[in-house]
XYZ file of C-alpha atoms in Angstrom:
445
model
C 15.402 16.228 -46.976
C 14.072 18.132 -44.054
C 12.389 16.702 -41.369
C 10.549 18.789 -39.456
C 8.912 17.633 -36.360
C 9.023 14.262 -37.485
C 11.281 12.199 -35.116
C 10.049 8.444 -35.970
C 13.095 7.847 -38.057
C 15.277 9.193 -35.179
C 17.121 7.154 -33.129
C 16.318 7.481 -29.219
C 19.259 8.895 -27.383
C 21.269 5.796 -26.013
C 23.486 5.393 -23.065
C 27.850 4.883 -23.853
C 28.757 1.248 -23.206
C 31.981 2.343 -22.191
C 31.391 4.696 -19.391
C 31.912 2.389 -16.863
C 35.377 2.344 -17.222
C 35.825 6.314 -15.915
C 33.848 5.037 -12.666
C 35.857 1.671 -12.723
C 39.164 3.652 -13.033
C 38.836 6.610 -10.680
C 40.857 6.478 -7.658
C 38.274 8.232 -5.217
C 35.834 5.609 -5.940
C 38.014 3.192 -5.195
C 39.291 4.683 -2.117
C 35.395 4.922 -1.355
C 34.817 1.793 -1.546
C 37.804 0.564 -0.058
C 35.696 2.586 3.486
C 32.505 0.190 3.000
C 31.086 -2.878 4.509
C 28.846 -5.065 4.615
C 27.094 -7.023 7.378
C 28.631 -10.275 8.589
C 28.508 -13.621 7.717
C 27.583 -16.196 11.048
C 31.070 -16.791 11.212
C 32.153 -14.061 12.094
C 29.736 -12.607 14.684
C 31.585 -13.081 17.851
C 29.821 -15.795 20.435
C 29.942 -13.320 23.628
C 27.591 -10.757 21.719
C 24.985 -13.455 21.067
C 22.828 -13.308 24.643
C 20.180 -16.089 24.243
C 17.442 -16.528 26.419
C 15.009 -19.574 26.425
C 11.338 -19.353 25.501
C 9.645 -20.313 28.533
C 6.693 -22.585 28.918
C 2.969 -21.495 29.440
C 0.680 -23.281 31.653
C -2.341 -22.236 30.124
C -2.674 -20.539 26.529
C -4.767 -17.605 27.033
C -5.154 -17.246 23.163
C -8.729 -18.160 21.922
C -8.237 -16.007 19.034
C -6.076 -14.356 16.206
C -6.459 -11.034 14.349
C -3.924 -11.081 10.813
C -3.422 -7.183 9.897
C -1.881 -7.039 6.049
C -1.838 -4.733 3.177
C -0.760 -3.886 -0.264
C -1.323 -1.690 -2.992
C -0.343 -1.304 -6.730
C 0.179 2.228 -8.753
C -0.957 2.668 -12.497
C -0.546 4.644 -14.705
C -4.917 5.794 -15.953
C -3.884 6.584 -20.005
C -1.798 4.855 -22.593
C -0.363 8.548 -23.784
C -0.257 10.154 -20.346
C 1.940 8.030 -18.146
C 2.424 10.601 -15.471
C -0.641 10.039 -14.907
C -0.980 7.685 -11.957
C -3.689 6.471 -9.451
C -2.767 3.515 -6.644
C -5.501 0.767 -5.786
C -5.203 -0.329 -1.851
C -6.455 -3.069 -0.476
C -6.148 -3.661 3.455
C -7.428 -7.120 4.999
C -8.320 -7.980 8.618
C -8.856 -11.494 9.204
C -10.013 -12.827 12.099
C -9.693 -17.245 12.684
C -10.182 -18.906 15.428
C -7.408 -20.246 17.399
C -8.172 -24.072 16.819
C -9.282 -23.845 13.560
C -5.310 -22.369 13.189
C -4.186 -25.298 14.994
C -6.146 -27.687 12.414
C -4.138 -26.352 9.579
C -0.693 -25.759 10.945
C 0.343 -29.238 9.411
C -0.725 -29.014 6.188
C 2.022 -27.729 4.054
C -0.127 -26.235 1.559
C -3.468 -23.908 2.054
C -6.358 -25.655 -0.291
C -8.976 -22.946 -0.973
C -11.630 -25.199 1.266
C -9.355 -24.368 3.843
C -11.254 -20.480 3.824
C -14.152 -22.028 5.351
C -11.747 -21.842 8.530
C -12.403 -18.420 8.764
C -14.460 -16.701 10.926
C -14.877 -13.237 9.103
C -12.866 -11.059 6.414
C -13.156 -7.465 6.229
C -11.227 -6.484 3.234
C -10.990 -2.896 3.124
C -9.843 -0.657 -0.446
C -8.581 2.328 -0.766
C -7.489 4.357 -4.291
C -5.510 7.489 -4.387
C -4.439 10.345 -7.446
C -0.795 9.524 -6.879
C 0.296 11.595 -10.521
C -1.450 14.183 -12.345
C -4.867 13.851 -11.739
C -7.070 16.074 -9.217
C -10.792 15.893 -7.898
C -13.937 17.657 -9.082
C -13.480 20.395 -6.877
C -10.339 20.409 -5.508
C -7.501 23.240 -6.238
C -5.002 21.020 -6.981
C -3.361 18.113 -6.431
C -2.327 18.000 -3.016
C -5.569 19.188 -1.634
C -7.208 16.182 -3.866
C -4.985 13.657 -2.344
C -5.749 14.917 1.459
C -9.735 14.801 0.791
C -9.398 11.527 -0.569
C -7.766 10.305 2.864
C -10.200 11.995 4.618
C -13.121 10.545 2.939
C -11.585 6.831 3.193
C -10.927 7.209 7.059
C -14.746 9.085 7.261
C -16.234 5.891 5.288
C -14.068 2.713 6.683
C -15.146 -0.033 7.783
C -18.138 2.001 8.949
C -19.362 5.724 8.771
C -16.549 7.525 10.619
C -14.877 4.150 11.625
C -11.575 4.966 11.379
C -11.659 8.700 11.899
C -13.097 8.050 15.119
C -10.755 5.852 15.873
C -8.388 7.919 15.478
C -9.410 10.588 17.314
C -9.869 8.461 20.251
C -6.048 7.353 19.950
C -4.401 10.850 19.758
C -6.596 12.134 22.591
C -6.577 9.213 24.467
C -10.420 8.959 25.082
C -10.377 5.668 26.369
C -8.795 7.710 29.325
C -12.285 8.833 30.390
C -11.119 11.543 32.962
C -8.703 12.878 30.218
C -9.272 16.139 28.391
C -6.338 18.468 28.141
C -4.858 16.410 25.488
C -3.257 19.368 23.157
C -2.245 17.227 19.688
C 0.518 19.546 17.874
C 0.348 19.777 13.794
C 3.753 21.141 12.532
C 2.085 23.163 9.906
C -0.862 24.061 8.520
C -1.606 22.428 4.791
C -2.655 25.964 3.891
C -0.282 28.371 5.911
C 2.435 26.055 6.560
C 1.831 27.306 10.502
C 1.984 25.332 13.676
C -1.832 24.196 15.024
C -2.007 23.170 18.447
C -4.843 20.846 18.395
C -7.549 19.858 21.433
C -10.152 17.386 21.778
C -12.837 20.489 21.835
C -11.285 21.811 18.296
C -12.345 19.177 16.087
C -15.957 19.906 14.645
C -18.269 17.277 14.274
C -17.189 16.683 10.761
C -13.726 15.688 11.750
C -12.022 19.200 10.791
C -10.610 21.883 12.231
C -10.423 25.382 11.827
C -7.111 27.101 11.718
C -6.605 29.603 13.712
C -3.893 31.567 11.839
C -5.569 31.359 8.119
C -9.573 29.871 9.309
C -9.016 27.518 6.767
C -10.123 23.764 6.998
C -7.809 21.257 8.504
C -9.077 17.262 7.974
C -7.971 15.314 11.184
C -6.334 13.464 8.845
C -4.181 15.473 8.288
C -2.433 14.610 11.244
C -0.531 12.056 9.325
C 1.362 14.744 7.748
C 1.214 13.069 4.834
C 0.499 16.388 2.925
C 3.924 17.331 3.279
C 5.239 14.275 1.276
C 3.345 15.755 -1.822
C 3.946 17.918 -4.592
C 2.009 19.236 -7.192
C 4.462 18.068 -10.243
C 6.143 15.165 -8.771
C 3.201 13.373 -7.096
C 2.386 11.657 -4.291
C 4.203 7.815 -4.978
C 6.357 8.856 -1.727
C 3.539 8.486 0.828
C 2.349 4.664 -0.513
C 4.730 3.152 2.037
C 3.716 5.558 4.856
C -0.270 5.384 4.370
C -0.404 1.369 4.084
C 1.687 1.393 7.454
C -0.294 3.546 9.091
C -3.497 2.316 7.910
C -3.019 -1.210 9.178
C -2.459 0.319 12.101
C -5.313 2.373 12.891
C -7.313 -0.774 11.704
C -6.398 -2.434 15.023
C -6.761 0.769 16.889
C -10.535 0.773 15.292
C -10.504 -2.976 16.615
C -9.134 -2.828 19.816
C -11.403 0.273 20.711
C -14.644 -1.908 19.256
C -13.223 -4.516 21.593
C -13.445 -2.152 24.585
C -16.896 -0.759 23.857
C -18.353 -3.866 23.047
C -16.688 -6.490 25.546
C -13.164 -5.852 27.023
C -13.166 -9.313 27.850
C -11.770 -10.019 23.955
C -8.410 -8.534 24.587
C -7.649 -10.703 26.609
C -8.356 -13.466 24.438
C -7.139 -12.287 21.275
C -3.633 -12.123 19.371
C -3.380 -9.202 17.048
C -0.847 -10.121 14.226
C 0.541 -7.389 12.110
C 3.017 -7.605 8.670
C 5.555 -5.566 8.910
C 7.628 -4.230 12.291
C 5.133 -2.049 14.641
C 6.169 1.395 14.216
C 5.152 4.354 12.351
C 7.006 5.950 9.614
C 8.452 9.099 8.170
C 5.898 11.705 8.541
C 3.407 9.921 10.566
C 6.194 9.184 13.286
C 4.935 10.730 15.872
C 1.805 8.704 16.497
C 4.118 6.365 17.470
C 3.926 8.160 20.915
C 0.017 7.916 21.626
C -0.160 4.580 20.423
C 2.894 3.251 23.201
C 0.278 5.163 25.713
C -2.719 3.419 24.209
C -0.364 -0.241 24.684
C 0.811 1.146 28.302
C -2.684 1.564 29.344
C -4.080 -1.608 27.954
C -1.008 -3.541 29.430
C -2.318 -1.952 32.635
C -5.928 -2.460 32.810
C -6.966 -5.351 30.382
C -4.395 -7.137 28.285
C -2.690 -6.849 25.262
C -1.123 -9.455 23.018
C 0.235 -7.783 19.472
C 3.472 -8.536 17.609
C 4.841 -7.121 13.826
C 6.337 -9.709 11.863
C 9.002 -8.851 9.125
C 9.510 -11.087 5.613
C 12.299 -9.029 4.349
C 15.052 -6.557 5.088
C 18.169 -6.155 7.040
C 17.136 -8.237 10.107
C 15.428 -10.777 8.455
C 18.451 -11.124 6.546
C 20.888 -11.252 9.822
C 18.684 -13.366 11.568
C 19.689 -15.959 8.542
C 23.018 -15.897 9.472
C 22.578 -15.200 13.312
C 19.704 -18.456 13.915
C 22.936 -20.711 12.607
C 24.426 -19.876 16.120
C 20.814 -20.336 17.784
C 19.057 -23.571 19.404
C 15.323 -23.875 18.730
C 13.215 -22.316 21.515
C 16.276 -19.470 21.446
C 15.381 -15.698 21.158
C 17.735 -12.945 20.940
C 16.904 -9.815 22.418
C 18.136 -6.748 19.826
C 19.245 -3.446 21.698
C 21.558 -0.655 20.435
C 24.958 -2.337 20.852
C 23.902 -5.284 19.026
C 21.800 -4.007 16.084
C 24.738 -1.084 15.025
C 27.815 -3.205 15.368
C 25.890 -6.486 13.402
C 22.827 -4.943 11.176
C 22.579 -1.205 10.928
C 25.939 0.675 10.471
C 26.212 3.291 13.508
C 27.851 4.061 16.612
C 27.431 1.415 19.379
C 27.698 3.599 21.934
C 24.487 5.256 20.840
C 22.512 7.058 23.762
C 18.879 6.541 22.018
C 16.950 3.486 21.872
C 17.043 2.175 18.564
C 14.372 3.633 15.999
C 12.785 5.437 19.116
C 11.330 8.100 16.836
C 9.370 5.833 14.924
C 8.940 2.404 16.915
C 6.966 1.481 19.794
C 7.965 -1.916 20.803
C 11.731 -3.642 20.555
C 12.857 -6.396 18.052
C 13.542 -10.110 18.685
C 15.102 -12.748 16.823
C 13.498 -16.258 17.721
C 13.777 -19.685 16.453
C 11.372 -22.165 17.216
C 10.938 -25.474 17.738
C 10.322 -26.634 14.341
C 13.431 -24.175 13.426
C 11.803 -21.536 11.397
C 12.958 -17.844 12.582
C 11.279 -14.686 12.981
C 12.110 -11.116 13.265
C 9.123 -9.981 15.693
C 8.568 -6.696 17.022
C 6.874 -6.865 20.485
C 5.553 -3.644 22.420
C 7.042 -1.903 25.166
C 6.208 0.486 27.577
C 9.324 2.397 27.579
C 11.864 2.241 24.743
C 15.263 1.216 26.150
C 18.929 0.939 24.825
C 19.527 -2.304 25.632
C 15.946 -4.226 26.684
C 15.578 -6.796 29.058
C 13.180 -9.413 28.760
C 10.560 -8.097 31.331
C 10.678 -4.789 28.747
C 8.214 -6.836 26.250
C 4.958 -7.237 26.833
C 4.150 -10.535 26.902
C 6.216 -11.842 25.100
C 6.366 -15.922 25.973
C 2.585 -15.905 24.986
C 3.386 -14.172 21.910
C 6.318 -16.270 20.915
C 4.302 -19.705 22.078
C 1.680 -18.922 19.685
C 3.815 -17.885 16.751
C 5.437 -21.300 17.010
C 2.205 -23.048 16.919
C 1.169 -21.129 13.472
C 4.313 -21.895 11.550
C 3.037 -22.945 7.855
C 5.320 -24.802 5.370
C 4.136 -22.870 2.336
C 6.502 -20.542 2.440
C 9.685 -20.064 4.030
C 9.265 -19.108 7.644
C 5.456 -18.505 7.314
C 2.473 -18.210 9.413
C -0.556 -19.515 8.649
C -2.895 -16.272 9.099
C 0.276 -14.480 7.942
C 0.038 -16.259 4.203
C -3.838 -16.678 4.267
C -4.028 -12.322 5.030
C -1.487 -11.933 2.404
C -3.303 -13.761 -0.495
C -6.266 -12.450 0.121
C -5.305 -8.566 0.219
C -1.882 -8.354 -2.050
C -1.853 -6.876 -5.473
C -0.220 -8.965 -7.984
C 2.058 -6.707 -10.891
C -0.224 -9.405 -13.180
C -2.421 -9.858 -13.656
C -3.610 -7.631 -11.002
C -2.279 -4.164 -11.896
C -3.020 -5.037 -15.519
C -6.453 -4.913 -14.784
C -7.204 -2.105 -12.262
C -5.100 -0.033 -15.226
C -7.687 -1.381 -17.806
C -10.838 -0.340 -14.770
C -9.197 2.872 -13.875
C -8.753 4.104 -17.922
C -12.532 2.940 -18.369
C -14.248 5.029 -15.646
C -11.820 7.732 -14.995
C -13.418 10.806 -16.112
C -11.706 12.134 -19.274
């Protein structure tokens, strides 16, 4: 019987169940393991590397207001027979809540949906981009689709040119009004693959910029370097991570520079609450650097109250063990001899701040007074091996506030932390199930 290019009666190529045992029985991978380990348990962190310092009190609470910064996204696949196909929905929130209408809720250990009324104003912001196989009217391929579709979210959010603008004004540091030599340094061209040294006077009033070794277009956004992240065949799933980072980020630039232009008074007023640790990663690193300046100078002339909070990862999980050695109103400041002998493996003696590259404020471990714990990242001004705790900006304000948020619906919550969660997060279901079902209806076939 012969058959052909029929394979339905073939059996799909299956993996040995016995394999294992060549891994299980081979004496380098035992030696290799032999080499690793793992992060301690509380008991054996040694007492004299635990510095604690107390949280002290505030006479007056200059917070009047809170700003929650969250994101997610989802990635789905646009065809039932062409899953390389892919496309990512993003949805970005910024919530804004009044202080005392916080302070209502914290002791309610469960959010009723009445309890959105609280809120002052939600700008939910979305965001979808060709991740796999599919490219714009247009467009030469796929990178060059995924960079215009950046562009043309950062052009249209939350405004005409909103966040474009915005970032423009961070990377030249235009709220510096006597500043213009400002020369912003692209690595390579998207088109040449040549270093662009950018200045203020370069950008065109449509947000691009002419190279000067091939005169082709340059977005501003392409500043993020994202470009570089993306291939043709393999897609663009690598840079999900990186955008929604950076994106909640440049939201509070947008709102912090709206603050300034509109009444600089706010600053002072308002907490600025981010997921995640502040810092900026893999190829958009280096705006870590203009936004420490844009922190330095607000530190300077107005006031700035912003911390990153982190639900997962390494420190969250040392802090678990660490907080068993901690009293509540006890934070523990994290510098380079700490962090690589007790959470990241490295050298102690390590001459570079930790994550100085990508990070512009240090971490903190704290436990409040009603004993949840936090990993918080809290701005500095300069990034130092081991920080002291005049080297956060801040940072009893911050803390004092965090422990009045604290929200028993989920395990070390916040308040504006789960509220900006649940209203921007992406759900695998039924969420993704139906942005698949939206994107195969109006994609274009």
């Amino acid at each position: 019987m012969s058959y052909g290019n029929d394979y339905s009666n073939k059996p799909f190529e299956r993996a040995s169940k016995t394999s294992h045992t060549n891994i299980i029985n081979d004496a380098a991978v035992q030696s290799f393991l032999s080499k690793c380990k793992i992060p301690p348990y509380f008991e054996e962190i040694d007492d004299k590397d635990v510095e604690l310092h107390m949280l002290e009190g505030i006479d007056e609470n200059p917070i009047k207001n809170i700003i929650t910064i969250d994101g997610g996204y989802t990635n789905v696949y646009v065809k039932e027979d062409f899953p390389s196909s892919t496309i990512a929905f993003f949805q970005f929130g910024a919530l804004f809540f009044k202080h005392q209408d916080l302070l209502d809720l914290k002791e309610k250990p469960f959010i009723d949906p009445d309890d959105f009324s609280k809120l002052q104003n939600i700008q939910r912001i979305k965001l979808v981009v060709p991740t796999k196989g599919i490219a714009l009217d247009g467009e030469d391929d796929f990178i060059s689709s995924v960079r215009r579709t950046i562009y043309e979210f950062f052009l249209s959010q939350p405004e005409k040119n909103g966040f474009i603008d915005a970032l423009k004004w961070l990377i030249f540091e235009e709220y510096r009004s006597a500043v213009n030599d400002i020369v912003w340094h692209l690595a390579s061209c998207p088109h040449c693959n040549v270093g662009v040294d950018i200045k203020k006077q370069d950008v065109l009033s449509d947000y691009t910029i002419t190279c000067p070794h091939c005169g082709k277009k340059i977005y501003l956004t392409d500043v993020l370097r994202l470009n570089e992240v993306i291939d043709n065949e393999l897609g663009a799933g690598g840079i999900l991570g990186y955008l929604t980072t950076s994106v909640e980020q440049i939201i509070i630039v947008y709102l912090i520079k709206q603050m300034l232009n509109i009444r600089p008074s706010l600053l002072s007023q308002t907490l600025f609450v981010k997921d995640g640790p502040l810092a900026f990663f893999g190829q958009t690193a280096n705006l870590h650097k203009p936004m420490r300046k844009l922190i330095t100078f607000l530190n300077q002339h107005h006031s700035i109250y912003l911390v990153g909070l982190e639900k997962s990862g390494s420190f969250v999980e040392h802090a678990e063990q660490v907080s068993k050695k901690m009293l509540p109103k006890q934070m523990l400041l994290l510098g380079n001899s700490y962090i690589y002998k007790y959470i990241i493996p490295g050298k102690e003696e390590n001459n570079e701040p930790y994550a100085s590259s990508s990070y512009y404020g240090h971490k903190v471990i704290f436990k409040s007074e009603h004993n949840n714990v936090y990993v918080a990242t809290i701005p500095n001004v300069q990034a130092k091996v081991e920080p002291q705790i005049d080297d956060y900006i801040n940072i009893n304000e911050i803390l004092h506030n965090i422990t009045a948020l604290k929200c028993d619906l989920y395990y070390n919550s916040l308040v504006p932390v789960v509220l900006a969660n649940k209203l921007v997060s992406l759900a695998d279901h039924p969420s993704s199930d139906l942005l698949k079902a939206f994107a195969q209806n109006k994609i274009i076939k």
